[in-house]
PDB file of C-alpha atoms in Angstrom:
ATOM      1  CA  UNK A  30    -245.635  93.684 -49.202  1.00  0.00           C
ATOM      2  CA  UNK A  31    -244.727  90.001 -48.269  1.00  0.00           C
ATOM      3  CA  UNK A  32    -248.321  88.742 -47.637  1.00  0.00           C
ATOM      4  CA  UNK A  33    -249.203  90.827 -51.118  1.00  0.00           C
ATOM      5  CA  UNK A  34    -246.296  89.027 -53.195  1.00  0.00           C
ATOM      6  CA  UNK A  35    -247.705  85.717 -52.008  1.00  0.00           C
ATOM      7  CA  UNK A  36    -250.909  86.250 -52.614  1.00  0.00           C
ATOM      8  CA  UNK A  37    -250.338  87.246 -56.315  1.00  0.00           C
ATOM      9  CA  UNK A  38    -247.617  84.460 -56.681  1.00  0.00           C
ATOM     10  CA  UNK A  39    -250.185  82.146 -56.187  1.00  0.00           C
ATOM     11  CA  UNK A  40    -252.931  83.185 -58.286  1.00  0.00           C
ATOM     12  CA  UNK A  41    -253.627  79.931 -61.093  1.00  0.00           C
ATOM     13  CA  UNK A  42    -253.013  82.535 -64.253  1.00  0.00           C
ATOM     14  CA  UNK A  43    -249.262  82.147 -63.473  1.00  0.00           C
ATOM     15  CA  UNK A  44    -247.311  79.011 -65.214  1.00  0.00           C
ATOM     16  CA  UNK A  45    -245.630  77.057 -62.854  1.00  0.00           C
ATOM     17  CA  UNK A  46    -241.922  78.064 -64.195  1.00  0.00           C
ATOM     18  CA  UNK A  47    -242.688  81.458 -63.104  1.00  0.00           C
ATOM     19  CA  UNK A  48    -243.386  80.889 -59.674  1.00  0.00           C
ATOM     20  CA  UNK A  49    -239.442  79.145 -59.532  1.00  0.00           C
ATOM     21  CA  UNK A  50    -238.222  82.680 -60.391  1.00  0.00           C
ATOM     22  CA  UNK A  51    -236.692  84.712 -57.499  1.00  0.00           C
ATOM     23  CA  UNK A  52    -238.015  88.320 -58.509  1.00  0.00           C
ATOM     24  CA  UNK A  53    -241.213  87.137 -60.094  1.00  0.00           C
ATOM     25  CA  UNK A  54    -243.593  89.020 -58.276  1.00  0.00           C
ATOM     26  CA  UNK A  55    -241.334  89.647 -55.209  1.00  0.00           C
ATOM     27  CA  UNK A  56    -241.800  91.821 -52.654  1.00  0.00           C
ATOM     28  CA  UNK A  57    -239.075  94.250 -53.920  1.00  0.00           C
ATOM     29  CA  UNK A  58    -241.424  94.467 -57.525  1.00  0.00           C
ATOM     30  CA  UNK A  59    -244.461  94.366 -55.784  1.00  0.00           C
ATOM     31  CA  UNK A  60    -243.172  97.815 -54.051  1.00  0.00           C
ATOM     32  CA  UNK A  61    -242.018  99.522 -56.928  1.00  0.00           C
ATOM     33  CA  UNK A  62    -245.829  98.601 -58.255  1.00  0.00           C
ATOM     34  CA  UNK A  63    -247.274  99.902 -55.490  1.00  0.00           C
ATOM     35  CA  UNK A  64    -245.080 103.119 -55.734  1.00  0.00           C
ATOM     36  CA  UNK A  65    -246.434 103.539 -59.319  1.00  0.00           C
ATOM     37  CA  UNK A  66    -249.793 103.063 -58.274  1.00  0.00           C
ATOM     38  CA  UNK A  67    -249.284 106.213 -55.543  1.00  0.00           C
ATOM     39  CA  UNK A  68    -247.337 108.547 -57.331  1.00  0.00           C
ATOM     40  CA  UNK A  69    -248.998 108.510 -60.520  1.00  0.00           C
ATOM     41  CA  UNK A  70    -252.737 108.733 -58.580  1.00  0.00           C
ATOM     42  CA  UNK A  71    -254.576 111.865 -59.646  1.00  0.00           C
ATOM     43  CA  UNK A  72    -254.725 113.089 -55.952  1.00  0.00           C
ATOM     44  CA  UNK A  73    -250.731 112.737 -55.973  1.00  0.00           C
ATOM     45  CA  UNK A  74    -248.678 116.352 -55.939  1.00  0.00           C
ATOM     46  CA  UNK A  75    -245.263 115.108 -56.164  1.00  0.00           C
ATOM     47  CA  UNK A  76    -243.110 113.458 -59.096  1.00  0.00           C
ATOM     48  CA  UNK A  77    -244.701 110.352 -60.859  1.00  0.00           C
ATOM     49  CA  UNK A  78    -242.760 107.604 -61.771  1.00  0.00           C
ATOM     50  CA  UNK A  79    -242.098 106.019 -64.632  1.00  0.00           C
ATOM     51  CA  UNK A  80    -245.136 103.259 -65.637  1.00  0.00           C
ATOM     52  CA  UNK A  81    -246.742 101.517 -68.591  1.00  0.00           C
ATOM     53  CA  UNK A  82    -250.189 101.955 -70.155  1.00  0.00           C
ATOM     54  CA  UNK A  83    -251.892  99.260 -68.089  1.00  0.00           C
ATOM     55  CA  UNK A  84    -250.273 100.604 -64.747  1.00  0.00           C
ATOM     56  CA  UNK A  85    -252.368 103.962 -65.591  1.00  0.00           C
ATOM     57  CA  UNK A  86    -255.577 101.891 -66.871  1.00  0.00           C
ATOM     58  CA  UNK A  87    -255.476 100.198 -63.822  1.00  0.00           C
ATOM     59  CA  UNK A  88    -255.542 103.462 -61.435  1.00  0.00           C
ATOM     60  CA  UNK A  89    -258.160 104.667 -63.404  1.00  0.00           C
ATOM     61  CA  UNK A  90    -260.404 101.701 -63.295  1.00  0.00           C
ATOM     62  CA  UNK A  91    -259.589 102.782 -59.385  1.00  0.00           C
ATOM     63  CA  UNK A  92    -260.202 105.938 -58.862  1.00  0.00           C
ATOM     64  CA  UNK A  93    -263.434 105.518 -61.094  1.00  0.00           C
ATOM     65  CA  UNK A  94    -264.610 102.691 -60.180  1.00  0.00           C
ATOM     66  CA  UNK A  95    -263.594 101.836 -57.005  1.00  0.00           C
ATOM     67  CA  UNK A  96    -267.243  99.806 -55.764  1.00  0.00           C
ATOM     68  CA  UNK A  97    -266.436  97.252 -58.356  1.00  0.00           C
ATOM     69  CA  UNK A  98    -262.855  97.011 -58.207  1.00  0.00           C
ATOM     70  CA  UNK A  99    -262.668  96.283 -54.579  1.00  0.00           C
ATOM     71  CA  UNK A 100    -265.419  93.985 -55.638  1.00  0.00           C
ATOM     72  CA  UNK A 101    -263.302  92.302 -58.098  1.00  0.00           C
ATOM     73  CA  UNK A 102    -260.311  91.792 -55.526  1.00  0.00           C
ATOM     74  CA  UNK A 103    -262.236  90.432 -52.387  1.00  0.00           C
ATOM     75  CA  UNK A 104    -263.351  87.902 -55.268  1.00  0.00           C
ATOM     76  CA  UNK A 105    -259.861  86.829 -56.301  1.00  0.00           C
ATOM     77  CA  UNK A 106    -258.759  86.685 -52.708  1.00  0.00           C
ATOM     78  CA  UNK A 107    -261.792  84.932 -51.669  1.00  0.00           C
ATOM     79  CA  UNK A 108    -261.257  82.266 -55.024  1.00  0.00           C
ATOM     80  CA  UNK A 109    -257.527  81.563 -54.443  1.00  0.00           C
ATOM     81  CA  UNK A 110    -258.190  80.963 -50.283  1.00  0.00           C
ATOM     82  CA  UNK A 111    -260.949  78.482 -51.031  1.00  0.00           C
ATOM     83  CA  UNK A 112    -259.023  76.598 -54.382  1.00  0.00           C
ATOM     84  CA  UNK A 113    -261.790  77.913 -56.411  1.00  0.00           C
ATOM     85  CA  UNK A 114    -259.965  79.672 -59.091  1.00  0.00           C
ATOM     86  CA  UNK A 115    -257.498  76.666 -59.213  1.00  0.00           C
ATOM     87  CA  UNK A 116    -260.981  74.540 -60.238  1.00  0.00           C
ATOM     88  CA  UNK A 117    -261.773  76.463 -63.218  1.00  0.00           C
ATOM     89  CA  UNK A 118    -260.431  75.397 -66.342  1.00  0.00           C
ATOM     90  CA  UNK A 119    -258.061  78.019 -68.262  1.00  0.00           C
ATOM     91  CA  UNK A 120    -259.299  79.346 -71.176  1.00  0.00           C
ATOM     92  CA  UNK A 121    -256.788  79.662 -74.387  1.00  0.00           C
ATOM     93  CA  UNK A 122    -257.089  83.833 -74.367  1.00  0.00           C
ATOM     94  CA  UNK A 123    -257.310  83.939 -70.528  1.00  0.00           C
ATOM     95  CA  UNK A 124    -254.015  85.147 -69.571  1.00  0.00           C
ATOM     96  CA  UNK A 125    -252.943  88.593 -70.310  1.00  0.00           C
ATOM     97  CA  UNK A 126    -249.789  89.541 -68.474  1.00  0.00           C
ATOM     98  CA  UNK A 127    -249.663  92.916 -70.086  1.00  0.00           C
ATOM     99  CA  UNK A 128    -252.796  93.828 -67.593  1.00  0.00           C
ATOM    100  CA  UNK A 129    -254.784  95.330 -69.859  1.00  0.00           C
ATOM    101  CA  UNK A 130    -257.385  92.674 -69.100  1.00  0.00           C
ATOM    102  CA  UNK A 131    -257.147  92.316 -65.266  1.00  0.00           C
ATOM    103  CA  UNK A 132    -260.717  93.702 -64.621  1.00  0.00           C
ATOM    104  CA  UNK A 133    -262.734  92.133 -66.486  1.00  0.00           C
ATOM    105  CA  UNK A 134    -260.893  88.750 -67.153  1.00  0.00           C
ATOM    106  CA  UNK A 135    -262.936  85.340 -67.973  1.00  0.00           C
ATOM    107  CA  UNK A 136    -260.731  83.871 -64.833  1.00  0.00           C
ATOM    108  CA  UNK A 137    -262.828  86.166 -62.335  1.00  0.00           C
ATOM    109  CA  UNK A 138    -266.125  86.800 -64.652  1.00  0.00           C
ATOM    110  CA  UNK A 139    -266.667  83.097 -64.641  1.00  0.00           C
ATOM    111  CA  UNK A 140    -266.442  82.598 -61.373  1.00  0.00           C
ATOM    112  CA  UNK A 141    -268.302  85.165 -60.134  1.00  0.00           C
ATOM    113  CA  UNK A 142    -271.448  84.113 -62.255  1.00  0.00           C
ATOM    114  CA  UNK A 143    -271.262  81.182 -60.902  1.00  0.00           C
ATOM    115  CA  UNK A 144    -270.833  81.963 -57.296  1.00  0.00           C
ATOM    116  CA  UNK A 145    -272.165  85.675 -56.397  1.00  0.00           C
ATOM    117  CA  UNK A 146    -274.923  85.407 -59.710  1.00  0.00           C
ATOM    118  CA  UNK A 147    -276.745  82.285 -60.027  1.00  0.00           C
ATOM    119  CA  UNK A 148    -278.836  83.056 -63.012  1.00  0.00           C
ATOM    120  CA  UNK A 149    -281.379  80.800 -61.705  1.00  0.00           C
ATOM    121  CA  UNK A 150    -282.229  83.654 -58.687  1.00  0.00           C
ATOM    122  CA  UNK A 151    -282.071  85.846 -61.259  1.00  0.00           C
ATOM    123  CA  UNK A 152    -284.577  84.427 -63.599  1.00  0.00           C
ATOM    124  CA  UNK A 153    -286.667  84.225 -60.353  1.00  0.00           C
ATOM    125  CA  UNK A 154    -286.329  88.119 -59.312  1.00  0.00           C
ATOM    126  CA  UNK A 155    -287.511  89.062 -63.114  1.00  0.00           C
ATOM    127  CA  UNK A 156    -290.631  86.415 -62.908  1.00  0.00           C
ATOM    128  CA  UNK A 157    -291.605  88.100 -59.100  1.00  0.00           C
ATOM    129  CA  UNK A 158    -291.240  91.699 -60.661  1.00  0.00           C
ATOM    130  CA  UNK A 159    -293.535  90.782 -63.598  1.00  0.00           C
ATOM    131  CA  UNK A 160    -296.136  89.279 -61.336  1.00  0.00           C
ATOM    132  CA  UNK A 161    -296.136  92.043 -58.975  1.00  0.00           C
ATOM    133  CA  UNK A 162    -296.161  94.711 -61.162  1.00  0.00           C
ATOM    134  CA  UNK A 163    -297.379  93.179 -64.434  1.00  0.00           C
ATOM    135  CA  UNK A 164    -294.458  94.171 -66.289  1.00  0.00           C
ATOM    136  CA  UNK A 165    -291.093  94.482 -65.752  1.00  0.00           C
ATOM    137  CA  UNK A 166    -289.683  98.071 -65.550  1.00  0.00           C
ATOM    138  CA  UNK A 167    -286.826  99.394 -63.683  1.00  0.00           C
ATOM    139  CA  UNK A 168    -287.360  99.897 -60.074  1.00  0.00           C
ATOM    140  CA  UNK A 169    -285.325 103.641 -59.878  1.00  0.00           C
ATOM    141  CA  UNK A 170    -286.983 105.435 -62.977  1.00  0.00           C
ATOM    142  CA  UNK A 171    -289.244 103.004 -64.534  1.00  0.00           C
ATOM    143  CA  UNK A 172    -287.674 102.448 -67.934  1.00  0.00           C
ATOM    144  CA  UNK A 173    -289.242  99.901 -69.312  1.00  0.00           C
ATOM    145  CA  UNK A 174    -287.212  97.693 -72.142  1.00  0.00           C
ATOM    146  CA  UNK A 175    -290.214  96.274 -74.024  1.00  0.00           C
ATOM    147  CA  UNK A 176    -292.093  99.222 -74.302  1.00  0.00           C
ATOM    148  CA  UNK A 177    -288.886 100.808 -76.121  1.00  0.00           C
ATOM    149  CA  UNK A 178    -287.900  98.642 -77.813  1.00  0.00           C
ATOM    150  CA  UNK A 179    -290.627  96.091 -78.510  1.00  0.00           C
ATOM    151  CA  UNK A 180    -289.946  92.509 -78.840  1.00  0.00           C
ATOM    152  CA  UNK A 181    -286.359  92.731 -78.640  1.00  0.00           C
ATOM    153  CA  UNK A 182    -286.371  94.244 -75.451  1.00  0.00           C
ATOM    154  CA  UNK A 183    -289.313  92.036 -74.370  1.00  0.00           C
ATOM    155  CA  UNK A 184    -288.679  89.989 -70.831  1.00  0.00           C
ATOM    156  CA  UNK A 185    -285.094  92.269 -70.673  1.00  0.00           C
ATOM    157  CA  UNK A 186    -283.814  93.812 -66.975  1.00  0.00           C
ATOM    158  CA  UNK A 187    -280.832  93.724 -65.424  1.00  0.00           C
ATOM    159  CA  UNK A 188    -280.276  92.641 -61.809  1.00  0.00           C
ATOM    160  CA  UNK A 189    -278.975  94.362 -59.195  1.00  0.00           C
ATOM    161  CA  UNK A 190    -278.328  93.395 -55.334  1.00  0.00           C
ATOM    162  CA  UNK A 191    -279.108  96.065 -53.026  1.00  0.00           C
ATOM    163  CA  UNK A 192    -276.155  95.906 -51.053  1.00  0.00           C
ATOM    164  CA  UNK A 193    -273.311  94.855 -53.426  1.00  0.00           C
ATOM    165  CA  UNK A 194    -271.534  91.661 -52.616  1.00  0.00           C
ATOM    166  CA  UNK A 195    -268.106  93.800 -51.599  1.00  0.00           C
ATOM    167  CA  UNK A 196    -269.875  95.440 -48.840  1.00  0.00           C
ATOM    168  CA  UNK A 197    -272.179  92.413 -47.516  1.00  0.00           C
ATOM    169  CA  UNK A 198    -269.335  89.223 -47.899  1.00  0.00           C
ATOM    170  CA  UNK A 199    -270.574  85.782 -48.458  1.00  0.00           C
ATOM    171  CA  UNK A 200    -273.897  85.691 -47.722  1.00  0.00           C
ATOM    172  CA  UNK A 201    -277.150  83.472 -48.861  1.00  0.00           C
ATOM    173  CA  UNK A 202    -278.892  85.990 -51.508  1.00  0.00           C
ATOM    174  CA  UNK A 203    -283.073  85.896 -50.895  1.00  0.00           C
ATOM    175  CA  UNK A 204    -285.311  87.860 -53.575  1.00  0.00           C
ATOM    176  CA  UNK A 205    -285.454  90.851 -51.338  1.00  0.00           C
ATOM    177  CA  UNK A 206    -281.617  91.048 -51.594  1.00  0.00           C
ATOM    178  CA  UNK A 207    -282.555  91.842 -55.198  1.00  0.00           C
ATOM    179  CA  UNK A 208    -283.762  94.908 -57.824  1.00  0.00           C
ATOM    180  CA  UNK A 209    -284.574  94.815 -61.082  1.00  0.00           C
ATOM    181  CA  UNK A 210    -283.078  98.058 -62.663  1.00  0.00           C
ATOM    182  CA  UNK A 211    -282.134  99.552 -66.133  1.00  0.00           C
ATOM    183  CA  UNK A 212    -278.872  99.688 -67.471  1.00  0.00           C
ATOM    184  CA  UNK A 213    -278.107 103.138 -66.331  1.00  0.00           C
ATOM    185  CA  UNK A 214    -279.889 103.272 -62.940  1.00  0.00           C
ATOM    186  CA  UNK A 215    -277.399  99.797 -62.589  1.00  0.00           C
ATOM    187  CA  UNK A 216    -273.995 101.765 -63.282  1.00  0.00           C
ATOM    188  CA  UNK A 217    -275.123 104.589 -61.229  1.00  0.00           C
ATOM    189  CA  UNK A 218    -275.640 102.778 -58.078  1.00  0.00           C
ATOM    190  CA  UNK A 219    -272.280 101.562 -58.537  1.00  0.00           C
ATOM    191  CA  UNK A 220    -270.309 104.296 -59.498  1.00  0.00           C
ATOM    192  CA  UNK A 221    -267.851 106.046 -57.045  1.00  0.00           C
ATOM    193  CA  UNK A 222    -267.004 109.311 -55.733  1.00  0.00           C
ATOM    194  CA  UNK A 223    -264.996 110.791 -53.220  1.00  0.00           C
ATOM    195  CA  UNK A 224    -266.807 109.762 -49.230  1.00  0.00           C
ATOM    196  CA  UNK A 225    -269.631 107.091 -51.264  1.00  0.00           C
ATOM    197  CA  UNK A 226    -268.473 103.855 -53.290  1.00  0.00           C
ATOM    198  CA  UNK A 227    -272.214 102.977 -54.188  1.00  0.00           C
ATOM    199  CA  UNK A 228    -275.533 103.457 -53.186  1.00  0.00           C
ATOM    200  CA  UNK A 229    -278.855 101.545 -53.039  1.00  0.00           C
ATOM    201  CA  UNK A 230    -281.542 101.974 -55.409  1.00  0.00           C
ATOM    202  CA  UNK A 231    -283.667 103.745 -53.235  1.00  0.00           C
ATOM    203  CA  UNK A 232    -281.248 106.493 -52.584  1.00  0.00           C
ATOM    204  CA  UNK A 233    -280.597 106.911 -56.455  1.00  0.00           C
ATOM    205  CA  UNK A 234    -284.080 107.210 -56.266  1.00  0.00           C
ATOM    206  CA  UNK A 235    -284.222 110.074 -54.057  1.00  0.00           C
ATOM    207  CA  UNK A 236    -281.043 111.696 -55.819  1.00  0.00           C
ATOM    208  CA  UNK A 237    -283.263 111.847 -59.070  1.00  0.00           C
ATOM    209  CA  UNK A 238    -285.641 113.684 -57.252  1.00  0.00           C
ATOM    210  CA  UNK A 239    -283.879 116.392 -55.956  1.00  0.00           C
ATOM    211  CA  UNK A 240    -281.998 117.055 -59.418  1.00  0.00           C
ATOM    212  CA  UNK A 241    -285.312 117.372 -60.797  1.00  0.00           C
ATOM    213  CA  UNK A 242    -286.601 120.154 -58.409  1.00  0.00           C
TER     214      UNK A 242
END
C-alpha cells in the first residue's frame, strides 16, 4: 500500500499543493480504495462497501477489459519511472479527479501514440498490406472498408500488434509485429474473459471457424 500511495502521489495530474497534504492519497485511503475495489467486484459474496459512480466504472472497465487496462497501467508506471509523463504538456480539460476519465485520459493517450504507436510504422504496415495483397482488408475475416463503404472508407484499417504491448514490454516493433484488422476483429482480440486476457489474430481466426461449423 506504501509503494502504491507513492506511486500515485507522484503522478504529474496532481497540483503541487496536494502532494503537501498528509492524507492525500495515503496509504490509509489508498486501502479503503482498494477495499472498494474488492468488495464491490462481481466475483465478491460478501457485503460491498460504500463507493461512488467512478469507483464502480472503474471495476467494470476491469473486469471487462482487463487486456487494456493492465495495458493502460504498465504505461503510467512505465511514464512516471522514466519522467515521461512529467514532459508532456497539460492540457486545460486533462485532469478529472472525479475518475470518470482515468482510462482513456489525453495524459496517457498522448503518450502512448507517441511511444507504443508511431503512426509512421503504421502508415508503413497499411502500404505492405496493400502491396501484398492489392488491397487492404482485414487479416481475421476480410472486411474490407473501401469496398463498403467506397471512398470514405478508401485506404481505412486499423492496426493491431500481435502480441499487445502489456504482454511483450518495451520492445523495438518490426512490420511482422503488426496486423491490419477491422474494427471488430481489433476489439475482439482484446477483449477479456475469465483464464484469456487477449488473443492473436490467428487464433480469432480459428475461433470464427469453429462457431461457424
Amino acid at each position: 500500500m506504501h509503494e502504491l500511495s507513492e506511486l500515485l502521489r507522484s503522478l504529474p495530474i496532481h497540483e503541487p499543493e496536494a502532494r503537501t497534504l498528509p492524507g492525500f492519497r495515503s496509504p490509509n485511503s489508498v486501502s479503503r480504495k482498494i477495499t472498494d475495489f474488492v468488495t464491490n467486484h462481481p466475483l465478491y459474496s460478501g457485503k460491498p462497501t460504500r463507493c461512488g459512480r467512478p469507483t464502480l466504472l472503474m471495476i467494470e472497465a476491469l473486469t471487462e477489459r482487463e487486456a487494456e487496462m493492465l495495458e493502460a497501467a504498465q504505461a503510467i508506471e512505465e511514464g512516471i519511472a522514466s519522467g515521461e509523463l512529467h514532459r508532456l504538456v497539460k492540457q486545460p480539460d486533462e485532469v478529472d479527479e472525479s475518475g470518470s476519465t482515468a482510462i482513456e485520459g489525453r495524459l496517457l493517450v498522448r503518450r502512448a501514440l507517441a511511444r507504443e504507436r508511431d503512426p509512421k510504422l503504421r502508415a508503413l504496415k497499411i502500404k505492405q498490406a496493400q502491396q501484398d495483397r492489392g488491397t487492404l482488408q482485414c487479416e481475421v475475416c476480410d472486411f474490407d472498408f473501401a469496398r463498403t463503404y467506397g471512398d470514405l472508407g478508401d485506404g481505412y484499417i486499423e492496426v493491431h500488434h500481435v502480441t499487445p504491448l502489456h504482454a511483450s514490454g518495451a520492445r523495438k516493433t518490426k512490420l511482422a509485429d503488426l496486423a491490419c484488422l477491422c474494427a471488430n476483429c481489433h476489439r475482439m482480440c482484446h477483449r477479456s474473459r475469465p483464464g484469456e486476457s487477449w488473443r492473436t489474430p490467428a487464433a480469432l481466426r480459428e475461433q470464427m471457424g469453429k462457431s461457424a461449423r
